[in-house]
């Protein structure tokens, strides 16, 4: 199944099916959970049939509260699958990632967090 | 109670009645009770069965409730878990929000700070006056430091000032307000402003509305344009000046045109009537123009004829075309050439010398337009110069014949009297024996020829030996060694000379019965040499050494060379001498003298082939040539070229003489 990447002037979400990696870049500041649905769909699409999944947010410089909620819910969904190993790749140079990624790990203690 | 039986019967009756009523009531109640008991028994059974059914129903209900409770427990757990998740998500979201808020806030503060700093930097560094006024009352609320300084505003009491306080023309404020109301802003309105120092400047004023908080403000910028105004004013002046100048120029051009026309007429006349040839020649060598004088110089009847016949000056005019190419090469390098002299062919083939002044006329792109020049016939001048040069050369040669070259140089440098002392000079006198008798057989011309022939040979010998011929006195010949230029071995050179002279004398044919014989005397010592007098001067020697040498000659014998003791001592190792004995020398008393007879061979310089005999053909050849020359010379004396002085000998003859002088030593 071909997943549709999202690419706008402000942000981009790219799914590399071979390495099961989703790279999110730029500035994500969509208005409300509803508007995050297409992104959630891409994430859930990637989750199907996957045993390992990596989400790279190193170059995601800005993510608003609806965004972090969406990401949290996705982590819960992964946790419920029980058979998928999730890795989050972030950067210590981006202030929000230093705090919020750890909170995601609390939702799913088996989540691997990498600051690269 | 028994006392009254009537009353007691009545009473009993009554009591029996009452007991009968009681029994009837009890009987009825018993019936009712029996009925009730039956009904109750029947009812108890019904209730009992009902209870049983109800109990069974309750049992099944309890089972269902238990199941529902377990389900509820599951739901509760899920809800609690979801609740925990949601709490975590809430926390994550809240913290995330806090981080973003913090980040955005610090960014906003930083941006504000930067923006403020930028505004401060701009407003404080700009030369433009920036003033913020309240729209309502027109009081100043901000003024940058340029404004404060220039307008003399007290920064502490900004609100004491109105912008109009600084306008020179009060009308300007109304103008600005009107424009602002009409267009919403004012742009580049030129007004005059008074500075704190009293100076009035022109500024370009702009007003922009600003909304700051609740109030409305106006930002007024004032840009100093006095220098531009000044430039405009001076530009205006300059324009006026230019107009005046243009008018004046026009007048001058008109005057000049008139002058030029007159000048052109004048130059035309000069061109036509000039003595010098004036011309323009194209780059391919034909005349573009020529004046009558040029035609005349080159022997043509008219300029038309000249221009028609000469189609290539390079080949047709220049005797040496190379000279023309040189001229062009110079012109290409220096653009103009003056006094360039060359030979030209005239129409009739004769050759004249001309001097040219030529300019190269080129276009802006460097292309040659033509050669423009004038030429002058200088044939006469060239001849005169040539003549003059020959004369000068001859004079110099004559001077050199009279004086030694270094002395002549000193004399030319205006040295009045030249007297030098020399410590060691060898002086020789030679005299032709019996010259009076010999000359009596000859004509005066023949006598001169003879002397010329003999002395010329001696001159050549002297030159060869680097000796200085001092003079001839009649038939006597005086020569010195070591004066005026010192030489290595003056005595040896004089000895060689004397021996050679005796040898040469023998080769002259006898005149009548008289062979040509020489009497020679030599002495050596200090002398004084120089020039005395200012007319008909000659280089001469003085001193005892000269006198003694002269005595050695007069007291000598024909064919002999008499020398003093001093000279003998000097050369005794290298030359052969014979002692003569003592003779009485006038003024000196008795002197011991010697005859110089030859050179000791081991000291002889190997200048010639040693196999040559004493009577060499070379000797004869020299003398024959010498005689022939002297005759030719005497015949052609007036026309003789000064370039060929009498002493000049072609190289082979000089070498012959060299051979000859060395031959002598063997005798």
mmCIF file of C-alpha atoms in Angstrom, chain B residues 211-376:
data_model
loop_
_atom_site.group_PDB
_atom_site.id
_atom_site.type_symbol
_atom_site.label_atom_id
_atom_site.label_comp_id
_atom_site.label_asym_id
_atom_site.label_seq_id
_atom_site.Cartn_x
_atom_site.Cartn_y
_atom_site.Cartn_z
ATOM 1 C CA UNK B 211 -1.232 54.057 16.128
ATOM 2 C CA UNK B 212 0.573 53.590 19.432
ATOM 3 C CA UNK B 213 -1.607 51.933 22.064
ATOM 4 C CA UNK B 214 -4.806 53.904 22.419
ATOM 5 C CA UNK B 215 -3.564 57.242 21.148
ATOM 6 C CA UNK B 216 -2.832 58.346 17.654
ATOM 7 C CA UNK B 217 0.570 59.829 16.951
ATOM 8 C CA UNK B 218 2.313 61.454 14.005
ATOM 9 C CA UNK B 219 5.885 60.680 13.045
ATOM 10 C CA UNK B 220 7.451 63.696 11.403
ATOM 11 C CA UNK B 221 10.840 63.319 9.722
ATOM 12 C CA UNK B 222 12.867 66.322 8.657
ATOM 13 C CA UNK B 223 15.710 65.784 6.189
ATOM 14 C CA UNK B 224 18.290 68.539 5.788
ATOM 15 C CA UNK B 225 18.339 69.566 2.149
ATOM 16 C CA UNK B 226 20.126 72.911 2.508
ATOM 17 C CA UNK B 227 23.150 71.684 0.543
ATOM 18 C CA UNK B 228 20.863 70.556 -2.252
ATOM 19 C CA UNK B 229 19.037 73.867 -2.101
ATOM 20 C CA UNK B 230 22.368 75.604 -2.185
ATOM 21 C CA UNK B 231 23.489 73.421 -5.105
ATOM 22 C CA UNK B 232 20.247 74.232 -6.878
ATOM 23 C CA UNK B 233 20.831 77.909 -6.308
ATOM 24 C CA UNK B 234 24.398 77.741 -7.517
ATOM 25 C CA UNK B 235 23.260 75.562 -10.404
ATOM 26 C CA UNK B 236 20.846 78.289 -11.319
ATOM 27 C CA UNK B 237 23.646 80.851 -11.067
ATOM 28 C CA UNK B 238 25.862 78.574 -13.075
ATOM 29 C CA UNK B 239 23.204 78.147 -15.698
ATOM 30 C CA UNK B 240 22.909 81.902 -15.970
ATOM 31 C CA UNK B 241 26.681 82.132 -16.193
ATOM 32 C CA UNK B 242 26.730 79.490 -18.905
ATOM 33 C CA UNK B 243 24.092 81.332 -20.858
ATOM 34 C CA UNK B 244 26.139 84.484 -20.648
ATOM 35 C CA UNK B 245 29.234 82.603 -21.647
ATOM 36 C CA UNK B 246 27.448 80.930 -24.518
ATOM 37 C CA UNK B 247 26.341 84.310 -25.762
ATOM 38 C CA UNK B 248 29.842 85.673 -25.386
ATOM 39 C CA UNK B 249 31.229 82.614 -27.144
ATOM 40 C CA UNK B 250 28.870 83.116 -30.011
ATOM 41 C CA UNK B 251 30.102 86.656 -30.367
ATOM 42 C CA UNK B 252 33.675 85.488 -30.170
ATOM 43 C CA UNK B 253 33.085 82.785 -32.744
ATOM 44 C CA UNK B 254 31.699 85.408 -35.050
ATOM 45 C CA UNK B 255 34.717 87.649 -34.482
ATOM 46 C CA UNK B 256 37.005 84.688 -34.805
ATOM 47 C CA UNK B 257 35.400 83.628 -38.061
ATOM 48 C CA UNK B 258 36.103 87.042 -39.464
ATOM 49 C CA UNK B 259 39.645 86.895 -38.145
ATOM 50 C CA UNK B 260 40.082 83.419 -39.503
ATOM 51 C CA UNK B 261 38.915 84.466 -42.911
ATOM 52 C CA UNK B 262 41.418 87.275 -42.847
ATOM 53 C CA UNK B 263 44.095 84.945 -41.505
ATOM 54 C CA UNK B 264 43.282 82.370 -44.138
ATOM 55 C CA UNK B 265 43.728 84.999 -46.804
ATOM 56 C CA UNK B 266 46.982 86.003 -45.143
ATOM 57 C CA UNK B 267 48.234 82.426 -44.950
ATOM 58 C CA UNK B 268 47.145 81.770 -48.485
ATOM 59 C CA UNK B 269 49.280 84.700 -49.489
ATOM 60 C CA UNK B 270 52.178 83.420 -47.350
ATOM 61 C CA UNK B 271 51.767 79.940 -48.812
ATOM 62 C CA UNK B 272 51.773 81.307 -52.322
ATOM 63 C CA UNK B 273 54.591 83.757 -51.799
ATOM 64 C CA UNK B 274 56.779 81.894 -49.285
ATOM 65 C CA UNK B 275 60.451 81.377 -49.970
ATOM 66 C CA UNK B 276 60.229 77.976 -48.359
ATOM 67 C CA UNK B 277 58.613 75.105 -50.186
ATOM 68 C CA UNK B 278 55.386 74.118 -48.422
ATOM 69 C CA UNK B 279 53.590 70.903 -49.177
ATOM 70 C CA UNK B 280 51.237 68.136 -48.159
ATOM 71 C CA UNK B 281 52.121 64.627 -49.242
ATOM 72 C CA UNK B 282 49.714 61.707 -49.043
ATOM 73 C CA UNK B 283 50.705 58.498 -47.306
ATOM 74 C CA UNK B 284 51.219 56.853 -50.741
ATOM 75 C CA UNK B 285 53.667 59.574 -51.708
ATOM 76 C CA UNK B 286 51.936 62.006 -54.041
ATOM 77 C CA UNK B 287 51.507 65.724 -53.525
ATOM 78 C CA UNK B 288 48.162 66.827 -52.168
ATOM 79 C CA UNK B 289 49.245 70.435 -52.283
ATOM 80 C CA UNK B 290 52.417 72.376 -53.016
ATOM 81 C CA UNK B 291 53.256 76.051 -53.136
ATOM 82 C CA UNK B 292 55.035 77.817 -56.008
ATOM 83 C CA UNK B 293 58.263 78.050 -54.003
ATOM 84 C CA UNK B 294 58.471 74.257 -53.804
ATOM 85 C CA UNK B 295 58.077 73.944 -57.561
ATOM 86 C CA UNK B 296 60.772 76.548 -58.032
ATOM 87 C CA UNK B 297 63.201 74.874 -55.596
ATOM 88 C CA UNK B 298 62.781 71.552 -57.379
ATOM 89 C CA UNK B 299 63.084 73.207 -60.804
ATOM 90 C CA UNK B 300 59.498 72.784 -62.044
ATOM 91 C CA UNK B 301 57.723 75.449 -64.029
ATOM 92 C CA UNK B 302 54.618 75.403 -61.836
ATOM 93 C CA UNK B 303 53.026 73.626 -58.911
ATOM 94 C CA UNK B 304 50.704 71.939 -61.401
ATOM 95 C CA UNK B 305 53.652 70.508 -63.285
ATOM 96 C CA UNK B 306 55.299 69.385 -60.033
ATOM 97 C CA UNK B 307 52.132 67.710 -58.805
ATOM 98 C CA UNK B 308 51.555 66.053 -62.168
ATOM 99 C CA UNK B 309 55.076 64.743 -62.631
ATOM 100 C CA UNK B 310 55.983 63.691 -59.124
ATOM 101 C CA UNK B 311 53.659 60.838 -58.252
ATOM 102 C CA UNK B 312 55.893 59.210 -55.677
ATOM 103 C CA UNK B 313 58.196 61.405 -53.675
ATOM 104 C CA UNK B 314 59.914 58.422 -52.056
ATOM 105 C CA UNK B 315 61.296 57.118 -55.316
ATOM 106 C CA UNK B 316 61.335 60.184 -57.528
ATOM 107 C CA UNK B 317 62.676 62.865 -55.212
ATOM 108 C CA UNK B 318 64.968 61.315 -52.662
ATOM 109 C CA UNK B 319 68.470 60.503 -53.846
ATOM 110 C CA UNK B 320 68.573 57.941 -51.085
ATOM 111 C CA UNK B 321 65.043 56.517 -50.694
ATOM 112 C CA UNK B 322 66.201 55.041 -47.380
ATOM 113 C CA UNK B 323 66.482 58.586 -46.112
ATOM 114 C CA UNK B 324 62.781 59.091 -46.839
ATOM 115 C CA UNK B 325 61.913 55.891 -44.963
ATOM 116 C CA UNK B 326 64.002 57.084 -42.020
ATOM 117 C CA UNK B 327 62.030 60.315 -42.044
ATOM 118 C CA UNK B 328 58.736 58.419 -42.022
ATOM 119 C CA UNK B 329 59.973 56.178 -39.222
ATOM 120 C CA UNK B 330 60.894 59.247 -37.133
ATOM 121 C CA UNK B 331 57.524 60.820 -37.892
ATOM 122 C CA UNK B 332 55.628 57.737 -36.835
ATOM 123 C CA UNK B 333 57.477 57.817 -33.565
ATOM 124 C CA UNK B 334 57.677 61.548 -32.798
ATOM 125 C CA UNK B 335 54.877 62.964 -34.999
ATOM 126 C CA UNK B 336 57.087 65.836 -36.132
ATOM 127 C CA UNK B 337 60.668 66.184 -37.326
ATOM 128 C CA UNK B 338 62.692 69.372 -37.730
ATOM 129 C CA UNK B 339 65.768 70.216 -39.749
ATOM 130 C CA UNK B 340 65.812 66.860 -41.440
ATOM 131 C CA UNK B 341 68.436 67.160 -44.149
ATOM 132 C CA UNK B 342 68.477 65.047 -47.281
ATOM 133 C CA UNK B 343 69.432 65.168 -50.929
ATOM 134 C CA UNK B 344 66.706 65.581 -53.556
ATOM 135 C CA UNK B 345 66.630 65.251 -57.326
ATOM 136 C CA UNK B 346 65.483 68.345 -59.186
ATOM 137 C CA UNK B 347 63.469 68.108 -62.382
ATOM 138 C CA UNK B 348 66.667 68.337 -64.467
ATOM 139 C CA UNK B 349 68.355 65.540 -62.502
ATOM 140 C CA UNK B 350 70.636 67.837 -60.505
ATOM 141 C CA UNK B 351 70.941 67.156 -56.788
ATOM 142 C CA UNK B 352 70.213 69.680 -54.074
ATOM 143 C CA UNK B 353 70.389 69.531 -50.306
ATOM 144 C CA UNK B 354 67.191 70.416 -48.477
ATOM 145 C CA UNK B 355 66.217 70.772 -44.854
ATOM 146 C CA UNK B 356 62.672 69.728 -44.013
ATOM 147 C CA UNK B 357 60.313 70.355 -41.129
ATOM 148 C CA UNK B 358 57.587 67.736 -41.352
ATOM 149 C CA UNK B 359 54.525 66.935 -39.283
ATOM 150 C CA UNK B 360 52.501 63.763 -39.437
ATOM 151 C CA UNK B 361 48.776 64.401 -39.672
ATOM 152 C CA UNK B 362 46.792 61.476 -38.289
ATOM 153 C CA UNK B 363 43.128 60.831 -37.726
ATOM 154 C CA UNK B 364 41.749 60.005 -34.288
ATOM 155 C CA UNK B 365 41.983 56.298 -35.069
ATOM 156 C CA UNK B 366 45.707 56.602 -35.834
ATOM 157 C CA UNK B 367 45.335 56.358 -39.614
ATOM 158 C CA UNK B 368 47.836 58.574 -41.453
ATOM 159 C CA UNK B 369 46.133 61.414 -43.331
ATOM 160 C CA UNK B 370 49.182 63.069 -44.815
ATOM 161 C CA UNK B 371 52.623 64.511 -44.203
ATOM 162 C CA UNK B 372 52.640 68.254 -43.960
ATOM 163 C CA UNK B 373 55.911 70.083 -44.214
ATOM 164 C CA UNK B 374 58.108 72.803 -45.462
ATOM 165 C CA UNK B 375 61.512 72.520 -47.052
ATOM 166 C CA UNK B 376 64.372 74.844 -47.674
#
